Amino acid sequence: MSGSTIAILIAFVCYLLFMIGIGVWCSKKNNSTEDYFLGGRGLNGWVAALSAQASDMSGWLLMGLPGAIYAAGTGEAWIAIGLFLGTVANWLIISRRLRRYTIVANNSMTLPEFFQNRFHDNKKILLGISSAVIVIFFLVYTASALASGGKLFNTVFGIDYHIALLIGAAVILTYTFLGGFLAVCTTDFVQGMMMLIGLMAVPIIGYLAVRGDFGAALVANGVADSANYMSLFKAADGTPYTFVNIISQLAWGLGYCGMPHILVRFMAVKSEKELKKSSAIAIIWVIISLFAACAIGVIGRAYLTNVLQEGATETVFITMIKTIFSGNMVLVFIGGLFLCGILAAVMSTADSQLLVCASSVSKDIYKNILKPEADDKKVLHVSRITVIVVAVLAFVIAWNPNSSIMDLVSDAWAGLGSAFGPLVVCSLFWKRTNLPGAVAGIVSGGLFVLIWDYLPIAAGKTLYATTGIYSLLLGFFISLLCIVVVSLLTAKPDAQILEDFEKVNTYEE
């Protein structure tokens, strides 16, 4: 092992031990299920904001998005624009009312529990369906994060992808298992800061290192036409982006209001004053991080003289760091810390998704459906077992080293956004929404994505492959339509449900 590799390894080990240490420290603060799943509703504004955004963006931000732009040009940035708009809407419109409503709705601690309490679902139909949707799609989402970690270790250290996958999964599993929500949010806060520093520093250094004409540098590194490559409306090969291409990428923003691992941060903030501060911090963070991630793809294409081949483009950020921070051990160690920012992105998403899955199985299915008499200790025990099981299953899904991080995230994001997004909006803002409508919305949204993205029913191809339309764009509005139509065709919500809805309007802390 070379001296450079040893220096990077030391940086990684220090970082990973620090994360595990946080998990051990936070484990001492978990005295109840509310502590384990919501941190006792005590998050401050900075932790809530950065943990929400870090868990949201994942390795996709530092690997998937830069890789897509590196390969195809800035036209891929429409996804980033959609995500920015979705982030702003989520924090400014959804967060405050969701936090209030979850308190009014019998202090709900998970999204499925909120749906149950919001619609007085005594038969627990919503609880079971929504928990199943979370487990199905979060398995794919967690697998994308583990795949990011495997590619990171493989590229940096030359470790076999499968061994690298195992190392990353083991560390994430350890601190999530021990510390629960507080550990996840605290580590995500640290990871969010590391991601931001790396995202800002590397493209600036790379840009300054490009000598002469930037457009000429792009052409020298395999870009046919730099004007096409830098256009939002054309692919790198000059093919114009169609309306379907652009609107499908913008549709990513619709997913935000249906992401349980983000919404749970709104529920956990200790006050509305802190939530207001969180909103400003989160929006600033996402503007900087999305812009910087796009810049990495473009600048990386001009800066790296060895053109990355298809299948390796998602390592552009890693390759830039290794190239920039070389020459002596101090620089290599600093580069190792920046590489930890990529690991931070991976871990901040995987840990949140593991915990959401664990809460759905242990709190929503085990406690609320199967064993209502179970005490907190038993629920915590089941939760930790679930964390292990989900991690193992996600590990299996991520086993293929050629799996695309972008594709895995895309599928999971569409499924969760279509199943939950419309119902979250309707349950918060439309008092006529009822239980049958809620069930129709979740089922139609989730099933549509599974059919559209996975079933080869169009001449042996999926409907997505045939049309190019992102499933979330259609799934969201199909789910919304089903909620509205079924709610209007069935009985109105009872007086108590309507009374709870009005309580949220007048709620004061």
Coordinates of C-alpha atoms in Angstrom, one line a residue:
M1 CA 0.0 0.0 0.0
S2 CA 1.4 3.4 -1.1
G3 CA 2.0 6.3 1.3
S4 CA -0.8 8.3 -0.4
T5 CA -3.2 5.5 0.1
I6 CA -2.2 5.2 3.8
A7 CA -2.8 9.0 4.3
I8 CA -6.3 8.7 2.8
L9 CA -7.0 5.6 4.8
I10 CA -6.0 7.4 8.1
A11 CA -8.5 10.2 7.2
F12 CA -11.2 7.7 6.6
V13 CA -10.6 5.8 9.8
C14 CA -10.6 9.0 11.9
Y15 CA -13.9 10.0 10.3
L16 CA -15.6 6.6 10.7
L17 CA -14.5 6.3 14.3
F18 CA -15.9 9.7 15.0
M19 CA -19.3 8.7 13.5
I20 CA -19.4 5.6 15.6
G21 CA -18.5 7.6 18.7
I22 CA -21.5 9.8 18.1
G23 CA -23.7 6.7 17.9
V24 CA -22.3 5.5 21.3
W25 CA -22.8 8.9 22.9
C26 CA -26.4 9.3 21.6
S27 CA -27.3 5.8 22.7
K28 CA -27.2 7.0 26.3
K29 CA -29.9 9.6 25.5
N30 CA -32.5 7.1 24.2
N31 CA -34.9 6.4 27.1
S32 CA -38.1 6.0 25.0
T33 CA -39.3 5.3 21.5
E34 CA -39.9 9.0 21.0
D35 CA -36.3 9.6 21.8
Y36 CA -35.2 6.9 19.4
F37 CA -37.4 7.8 16.5
L38 CA -37.8 11.6 16.9
G39 CA -35.0 12.7 19.3
G40 CA -37.6 13.8 21.8
R41 CA -38.8 16.5 19.3
G42 CA -35.8 18.5 20.4
L43 CA -33.8 19.3 17.3
N44 CA -32.4 22.8 16.9
G45 CA -32.6 24.7 13.6
W46 CA -29.1 24.0 12.4
V47 CA -29.3 20.3 13.0
A48 CA -32.8 19.9 11.6
A49 CA -31.8 21.8 8.4
L50 CA -28.5 20.2 7.6
S51 CA -29.6 16.7 8.6
A52 CA -32.7 17.0 6.4
Q53 CA -30.7 18.2 3.4
A54 CA -27.8 15.8 3.9
S55 CA -30.1 12.8 4.2
D56 CA -32.0 14.1 1.2
M57 CA -29.2 14.5 -1.3
S58 CA -27.1 11.4 -0.6
G59 CA -24.3 10.1 -2.8
W60 CA -26.5 11.1 -5.7
L61 CA -25.5 14.7 -5.2
L62 CA -21.7 14.1 -5.3
M63 CA -21.6 11.2 -7.7
G64 CA -24.9 10.7 -9.7
L65 CA -25.6 14.3 -10.6
P66 CA -22.0 15.4 -11.4
G67 CA -21.6 12.1 -13.4
A68 CA -24.7 12.8 -15.5
I69 CA -23.6 16.3 -16.3
Y70 CA -20.0 15.2 -17.0
A71 CA -21.3 12.7 -19.6
A72 CA -24.2 14.6 -21.2
G73 CA -23.7 18.3 -20.4
T74 CA -25.6 21.0 -18.4
G75 CA -28.9 20.0 -19.8
E76 CA -29.0 17.4 -17.0
A77 CA -29.2 20.3 -14.5
W78 CA -33.0 20.5 -14.9
I79 CA -33.1 17.9 -12.2
A80 CA -31.2 20.2 -9.9
I81 CA -33.6 23.1 -10.7
G82 CA -36.6 20.9 -10.0
L83 CA -35.1 19.7 -6.7
F84 CA -34.4 23.3 -5.7
L85 CA -38.0 24.3 -6.3
G86 CA -39.2 21.3 -4.4
T87 CA -37.0 22.0 -1.4
V88 CA -38.2 25.6 -1.1
A89 CA -41.9 24.5 -1.3
N90 CA -41.3 21.8 1.2
W91 CA -39.7 24.0 3.8
L92 CA -42.0 27.0 3.3
I93 CA -45.4 25.3 2.8
I94 CA -45.3 21.8 4.2
S95 CA -42.9 21.9 7.3
R96 CA -44.8 24.2 9.7
R97 CA -48.2 22.7 9.2
L98 CA -47.0 19.1 9.3
R99 CA -45.2 19.7 12.6
R100 CA -48.4 21.2 14.1
Y101 CA -50.7 18.5 12.7
T102 CA -48.5 15.6 13.9
I103 CA -48.7 17.0 17.4
V104 CA -52.5 17.6 17.2
A105 CA -52.9 14.1 15.7
N106 CA -52.1 12.3 19.0
N107 CA -48.4 13.2 18.9
S108 CA -47.7 11.1 15.8
M109 CA -44.0 9.9 15.5
T110 CA -43.9 8.5 12.0
L111 CA -45.6 9.3 8.7
P112 CA -47.8 6.2 8.7
E113 CA -48.9 6.9 12.3
F114 CA -49.8 10.4 11.2
F115 CA -52.0 9.1 8.4
Q116 CA -53.7 6.7 10.8
N117 CA -54.3 9.4 13.4
R118 CA -55.3 12.1 10.9
F119 CA -58.0 9.9 9.4
H120 CA -59.0 8.0 12.5
D121 CA -58.2 4.7 10.8
N122 CA -59.2 2.3 13.6
K123 CA -58.8 -0.7 11.3
K124 CA -55.1 0.4 10.7
I125 CA -55.4 -0.1 6.9
L126 CA -53.4 3.1 6.1
L127 CA -50.8 2.1 8.7
G128 CA -50.1 -1.2 7.1
I129 CA -50.2 0.0 3.4
S130 CA -48.0 3.0 4.0
S131 CA -45.5 1.0 6.1
A132 CA -45.2 -1.6 3.3
V133 CA -44.6 1.2 0.7
I134 CA -41.8 2.6 2.9
V135 CA -40.1 -0.7 3.3
I136 CA -40.3 -1.6 -0.5
F137 CA -39.0 1.7 -1.8
F138 CA -36.5 2.5 1.0
L139 CA -34.9 -0.9 0.3
V140 CA -34.0 0.4 -3.2
Y141 CA -33.1 3.9 -1.8
T142 CA -30.8 2.4 0.8
A143 CA -29.2 0.2 -1.8
S144 CA -28.3 3.3 -3.8
A145 CA -26.5 4.7 -0.9
L146 CA -24.6 1.5 -0.2
A147 CA -23.7 1.3 -3.9
S148 CA -22.3 4.8 -3.7
G149 CA -20.1 3.8 -0.8
G150 CA -18.9 0.6 -2.5
K151 CA -17.9 2.6 -5.6
L152 CA -16.1 5.2 -3.4
F153 CA -14.0 2.6 -1.6
N154 CA -13.3 0.7 -4.8
T155 CA -12.1 3.9 -6.7
V156 CA -10.1 5.3 -3.8
F157 CA -8.4 2.2 -2.4
G158 CA -8.8 -0.3 -5.2
I159 CA -10.7 -2.6 -2.8
D160 CA -13.0 -5.1 -4.3
Y161 CA -16.4 -3.5 -4.8
H162 CA -18.2 -6.2 -2.7
I163 CA -15.8 -5.9 0.2
A164 CA -16.1 -2.1 0.0
L165 CA -19.9 -2.5 0.1
L166 CA -19.6 -4.5 3.3
I167 CA -17.3 -2.0 5.1
G168 CA -19.6 0.9 4.4
A169 CA -22.8 -1.0 5.4
A170 CA -21.2 -2.1 8.6
V171 CA -20.3 1.4 9.8
I172 CA -23.6 2.9 8.9
L173 CA -25.4 0.0 10.6
T174 CA -23.3 0.4 13.8
Y175 CA -24.1 4.0 14.7
T176 CA -27.8 3.8 13.5
F177 CA -28.3 0.6 15.5
L178 CA -26.9 2.3 18.7
G179 CA -28.0 5.9 18.6
G180 CA -31.3 6.1 16.7
F181 CA -32.7 9.4 15.4
L182 CA -30.4 11.7 17.5
A183 CA -27.3 9.9 16.3
V184 CA -28.6 10.0 12.7
C185 CA -29.3 13.7 12.9
T186 CA -26.1 14.6 14.7
T187 CA -23.9 12.7 12.2
D188 CA -26.0 14.1 9.4
F189 CA -25.2 17.6 10.6
V190 CA -21.5 16.9 10.6
Q191 CA -21.8 15.2 7.2
G192 CA -23.8 18.1 5.8
M193 CA -21.1 20.5 6.7
M194 CA -18.4 18.3 5.2
M195 CA -20.4 17.9 2.0
L196 CA -20.8 21.6 1.6
I197 CA -17.1 22.4 2.2
G198 CA -16.0 19.7 -0.4
L199 CA -18.7 20.9 -2.9
M200 CA -17.5 24.5 -2.7
A201 CA -13.7 24.0 -2.6
V202 CA -13.1 21.3 -5.3
P203 CA -14.8 23.0 -8.3
I204 CA -13.2 26.4 -7.5
I205 CA -9.7 24.8 -7.4
G206 CA -10.4 22.8 -10.5
Y207 CA -11.6 25.9 -12.4
L208 CA -8.5 27.9 -11.4
A209 CA -6.3 25.0 -12.6
V210 CA -7.8 25.0 -16.1
R211 CA -5.5 27.1 -18.2
G212 CA -6.6 29.2 -21.1
D213 CA -10.0 28.9 -22.9
F214 CA -12.5 26.9 -20.9
G215 CA -14.4 25.9 -24.0
A216 CA -11.3 24.7 -25.7
A217 CA -10.4 22.6 -22.7
L218 CA -13.8 20.9 -23.0
V219 CA -13.3 20.1 -26.6
A220 CA -9.8 18.8 -25.9
N221 CA -11.3 16.4 -23.4
G222 CA -13.8 14.8 -25.8
V223 CA -16.7 17.3 -26.0
A224 CA -17.8 17.6 -29.6
D225 CA -19.2 21.2 -29.3
S226 CA -18.7 23.2 -26.1
A227 CA -21.7 25.4 -26.8
N228 CA -24.0 22.4 -26.9
Y229 CA -22.4 21.0 -23.8
M230 CA -23.0 24.2 -21.9
S231 CA -26.6 24.6 -23.1
L232 CA -29.6 23.8 -20.8
F233 CA -31.6 23.0 -23.9
K234 CA -29.3 20.7 -25.9
A235 CA -27.5 17.4 -25.1
A236 CA -23.7 17.3 -25.6
D237 CA -24.2 15.8 -29.0
G238 CA -26.4 18.7 -30.1
T239 CA -29.7 16.8 -29.8
P240 CA -32.4 19.3 -28.5
Y241 CA -34.0 18.5 -25.2
T242 CA -37.7 17.9 -25.7
F243 CA -40.5 19.3 -23.5
V244 CA -40.9 15.7 -22.1
N245 CA -37.2 15.6 -21.2
I246 CA -37.3 18.9 -19.3
I247 CA -40.6 18.5 -17.5
S248 CA -39.6 14.9 -16.5
Q249 CA -36.5 16.3 -14.9
L250 CA -38.3 19.2 -13.2
A251 CA -40.8 16.6 -11.8
W252 CA -38.2 15.4 -9.3
G253 CA -39.2 18.4 -7.2
L254 CA -42.7 16.9 -6.7
G255 CA -41.2 14.1 -4.7
Y256 CA -40.1 16.2 -1.7
C257 CA -43.5 16.3 0.1
G258 CA -43.6 12.5 0.1
M259 CA -40.2 11.7 1.5
P260 CA -40.6 10.2 5.1
H261 CA -36.9 10.7 6.0
I262 CA -37.2 14.4 5.2
L263 CA -40.6 15.0 6.7
V264 CA -39.7 13.4 10.0
R265 CA -37.2 16.3 10.5
F266 CA -40.0 18.8 10.4
M267 CA -41.8 16.7 13.0
A268 CA -38.8 16.7 15.3
V269 CA -37.9 20.4 15.4
K270 CA -38.3 21.7 18.9
S271 CA -40.2 24.9 18.1
E272 CA -41.7 26.8 15.2
K273 CA -39.1 29.5 15.8
E274 CA -36.3 27.0 15.2
L275 CA -38.3 25.7 12.1
K276 CA -38.2 29.1 10.6
K277 CA -34.5 29.3 11.1
S278 CA -34.1 25.8 9.6
S279 CA -36.0 26.8 6.5
A280 CA -33.5 29.6 5.7
I281 CA -30.5 27.5 6.4
A282 CA -31.8 24.5 4.3
I283 CA -32.6 26.7 1.3
I284 CA -29.2 28.4 1.3
W285 CA -27.5 25.0 1.7
V286 CA -29.4 23.5 -1.2
I287 CA -28.7 26.5 -3.6
I288 CA -25.0 26.2 -3.0
S289 CA -24.8 22.4 -3.0
L290 CA -26.8 21.9 -6.2
F291 CA -25.0 24.6 -8.1
A292 CA -21.6 23.3 -7.0
A293 CA -22.5 19.7 -7.9
C294 CA -23.4 20.8 -11.4
A295 CA -20.2 22.8 -11.6
I296 CA -18.2 19.7 -10.6
G297 CA -19.5 17.8 -13.7
V298 CA -18.7 20.6 -16.1
I299 CA -15.4 21.7 -14.6
G300 CA -14.3 18.0 -14.2
R301 CA -14.8 17.6 -17.9
A302 CA -12.5 20.5 -18.6
Y303 CA -10.0 19.7 -15.9
L304 CA -9.5 15.9 -16.2
T305 CA -7.3 15.1 -19.2
N306 CA -8.0 11.4 -18.9
V307 CA -11.6 11.2 -20.1
L308 CA -13.8 8.9 -17.9
Q309 CA -15.5 6.2 -19.8
E310 CA -19.1 5.2 -19.7
G311 CA -19.8 3.4 -16.4
A312 CA -17.1 5.5 -14.6
T313 CA -18.5 9.0 -15.0
E314 CA -20.1 8.9 -11.5
T315 CA -16.6 8.9 -10.0
V316 CA -15.7 12.4 -11.5
F317 CA -15.7 14.1 -8.1
I318 CA -13.5 11.4 -6.6
T319 CA -11.1 11.5 -9.5
M320 CA -10.9 15.3 -9.3
I321 CA -10.0 15.2 -5.6
K322 CA -7.4 12.5 -6.1
T323 CA -5.8 14.5 -8.9
I324 CA -5.9 17.9 -7.2
F325 CA -4.7 16.8 -3.8
S326 CA -1.6 14.9 -4.7
G327 CA 2.2 15.5 -4.5
N328 CA 2.8 15.4 -0.8
M329 CA 1.3 13.6 2.3
V330 CA -0.3 16.8 3.7
L331 CA -2.2 17.4 0.5
V332 CA -3.2 13.8 0.2
F333 CA -4.5 13.8 3.7
I334 CA -6.6 16.9 3.0
G335 CA -7.9 15.2 -0.1
G336 CA -8.8 12.2 2.1
L337 CA -10.9 14.5 4.2
F338 CA -12.7 15.8 1.1
L339 CA -13.3 12.2 0.1
C340 CA -14.9 11.7 3.5
G341 CA -17.4 14.3 2.3
I342 CA -18.6 11.8 -0.3
L343 CA -18.7 9.1 2.3
A344 CA -20.7 11.6 4.4
A345 CA -23.3 12.0 1.7
V346 CA -23.6 8.2 1.4
M347 CA -23.9 7.6 5.1
S348 CA -26.3 10.5 5.8
T349 CA -28.9 9.1 3.5
A350 CA -28.5 5.4 4.3
D351 CA -28.7 5.9 8.1
S352 CA -31.9 8.0 7.7
Q353 CA -33.6 5.4 5.5
L354 CA -32.6 2.6 7.8
L355 CA -34.2 4.4 10.7
V356 CA -37.4 5.2 8.8
C357 CA -37.7 1.5 7.8
A358 CA -37.1 0.5 11.3
S359 CA -39.7 2.8 12.7
S360 CA -42.3 1.6 10.1
V361 CA -41.7 -2.0 11.0
S362 CA -41.3 -1.7 14.8
K363 CA -43.6 1.2 15.6
D364 CA -46.3 1.0 12.9
I365 CA -46.5 -2.7 12.1
Y366 CA -45.3 -4.4 15.3
K367 CA -46.5 -2.1 18.0
N368 CA -49.6 -0.6 16.4
I369 CA -50.9 -3.6 14.5
L370 CA -49.4 -6.9 15.8
K371 CA -48.5 -6.3 19.5
P372 CA -50.3 -3.2 20.9
E373 CA -49.3 -4.3 24.4
A374 CA -45.6 -4.3 23.6
D375 CA -43.5 -1.9 25.8
D376 CA -40.9 0.6 24.7
K377 CA -38.0 -1.8 25.4
K378 CA -39.5 -4.5 23.1
V379 CA -40.3 -2.0 20.4
L380 CA -36.7 -0.7 20.5
H381 CA -35.4 -4.3 20.3
V382 CA -37.6 -5.0 17.2
S383 CA -36.4 -1.7 15.6
R384 CA -32.8 -2.6 16.0
I385 CA -33.4 -6.0 14.5
T386 CA -35.2 -4.3 11.6
V387 CA -32.2 -2.0 11.0
I388 CA -30.0 -5.1 10.5
V389 CA -32.4 -7.0 8.3
V390 CA -33.0 -3.9 6.0
A391 CA -29.3 -3.3 5.7
V392 CA -28.7 -6.9 4.7
L393 CA -31.4 -6.8 2.0
A394 CA -30.2 -3.4 0.7
F395 CA -26.7 -4.9 0.5
V396 CA -28.0 -7.7 -1.7
I397 CA -29.8 -5.2 -4.0
A398 CA -26.6 -3.2 -4.3
W399 CA -24.4 -6.3 -5.0
N400 CA -24.1 -5.6 -8.8
P401 CA -21.1 -3.2 -9.2
N402 CA -22.6 -2.0 -12.5
S403 CA -25.8 -0.8 -10.9
S404 CA -26.4 2.9 -11.6
I405 CA -26.7 5.2 -8.5
M406 CA -28.9 7.6 -10.5
D407 CA -31.3 4.8 -11.6
L408 CA -31.7 3.4 -8.1
V409 CA -32.4 6.8 -6.6
S410 CA -34.8 7.7 -9.4
D411 CA -36.9 4.7 -8.9
A412 CA -37.2 5.0 -5.1
W413 CA -37.8 8.8 -5.3
A414 CA -40.6 8.3 -7.8
G415 CA -42.3 5.5 -5.7
L416 CA -42.2 7.5 -2.4
G417 CA -43.2 10.8 -4.0
S418 CA -46.1 9.3 -5.9
A419 CA -47.4 7.2 -3.0
F420 CA -47.1 9.8 -0.2
G421 CA -46.7 13.3 -1.8
P422 CA -50.2 14.0 -2.9
L423 CA -51.7 12.5 0.4
V424 CA -49.4 14.7 2.5
V425 CA -50.5 17.8 0.7
C426 CA -54.2 16.8 0.8
S427 CA -54.2 15.7 4.4
L428 CA -52.6 19.0 5.5
F429 CA -54.6 21.4 3.4
W430 CA -57.9 19.8 2.2
K431 CA -60.3 18.9 5.1
R432 CA -62.6 17.0 2.8
T433 CA -59.9 14.3 2.3
N434 CA -61.2 11.0 3.8
L435 CA -59.9 7.5 4.6
P436 CA -61.0 5.9 1.3
G437 CA -59.4 8.7 -0.6
A438 CA -56.2 8.3 1.3
V439 CA -56.0 4.6 0.7
A440 CA -56.7 5.1 -3.0
G441 CA -54.0 7.7 -3.3
I442 CA -51.2 5.6 -1.7
V443 CA -52.1 2.4 -3.6
S444 CA -52.5 4.1 -7.0
G445 CA -49.3 6.2 -6.7
G446 CA -47.1 3.3 -5.6
L447 CA -48.5 0.7 -8.0
F448 CA -48.3 3.1 -10.9
V449 CA -44.5 3.6 -10.4
L450 CA -43.9 -0.2 -10.1
I451 CA -45.8 -0.8 -13.3
W452 CA -44.3 2.1 -15.2
D453 CA -40.7 1.5 -14.2
Y454 CA -40.4 -2.3 -13.8
L455 CA -42.9 -4.2 -16.0
P456 CA -41.9 -4.8 -19.6
I457 CA -45.4 -4.5 -21.0
A458 CA -44.6 -2.4 -24.1
A459 CA -43.1 -4.7 -26.7
G460 CA -40.7 -6.2 -24.1
K461 CA -39.7 -2.8 -22.7
T462 CA -41.0 -0.8 -19.7
L463 CA -43.3 2.2 -20.3
Y464 CA -40.5 4.5 -19.0
A465 CA -38.0 3.1 -21.6
T466 CA -40.6 3.5 -24.3
T467 CA -41.8 7.1 -23.5
G468 CA -38.9 8.7 -21.6
I469 CA -41.5 10.2 -19.2
Y470 CA -40.4 10.0 -15.5
S471 CA -42.9 8.0 -13.6
L472 CA -43.2 10.6 -10.8
L473 CA -44.6 13.1 -13.2
L474 CA -47.6 11.0 -14.0
G475 CA -47.8 9.0 -10.7
F476 CA -48.1 12.1 -8.5
F477 CA -51.1 13.4 -10.4
I478 CA -52.8 10.0 -10.8
S479 CA -52.5 9.6 -7.0
L480 CA -53.8 13.2 -6.5
L481 CA -56.7 12.5 -8.8
C482 CA -57.6 9.3 -7.0
I483 CA -57.6 11.0 -3.7
V484 CA -59.9 13.8 -4.8
V485 CA -62.4 11.6 -6.8
V486 CA -62.7 8.9 -4.2
S487 CA -63.0 11.4 -1.3
L488 CA -65.8 13.2 -3.1
L489 CA -67.6 10.0 -4.0
T490 CA -67.6 8.6 -0.4
A491 CA -68.7 9.9 2.9
K492 CA -67.5 13.1 4.4
P493 CA -65.0 12.9 7.3
D494 CA -66.6 12.8 10.7
A495 CA -66.9 15.8 13.0
Q496 CA -63.9 14.9 15.1
I497 CA -61.6 14.8 12.1
L498 CA -62.9 18.2 11.0
E499 CA -62.4 19.5 14.5
D500 CA -58.8 18.3 14.5
F501 CA -58.2 20.0 11.1
E502 CA -59.4 23.3 12.6
K503 CA -57.3 22.9 15.7
V504 CA -54.2 23.0 13.5
N505 CA -55.3 26.3 12.1
T506 CA -55.4 27.8 15.6
Y507 CA -52.6 25.8 17.2
E508 CA -50.2 27.7 19.5
E509 CA -47.2 26.4 21.3

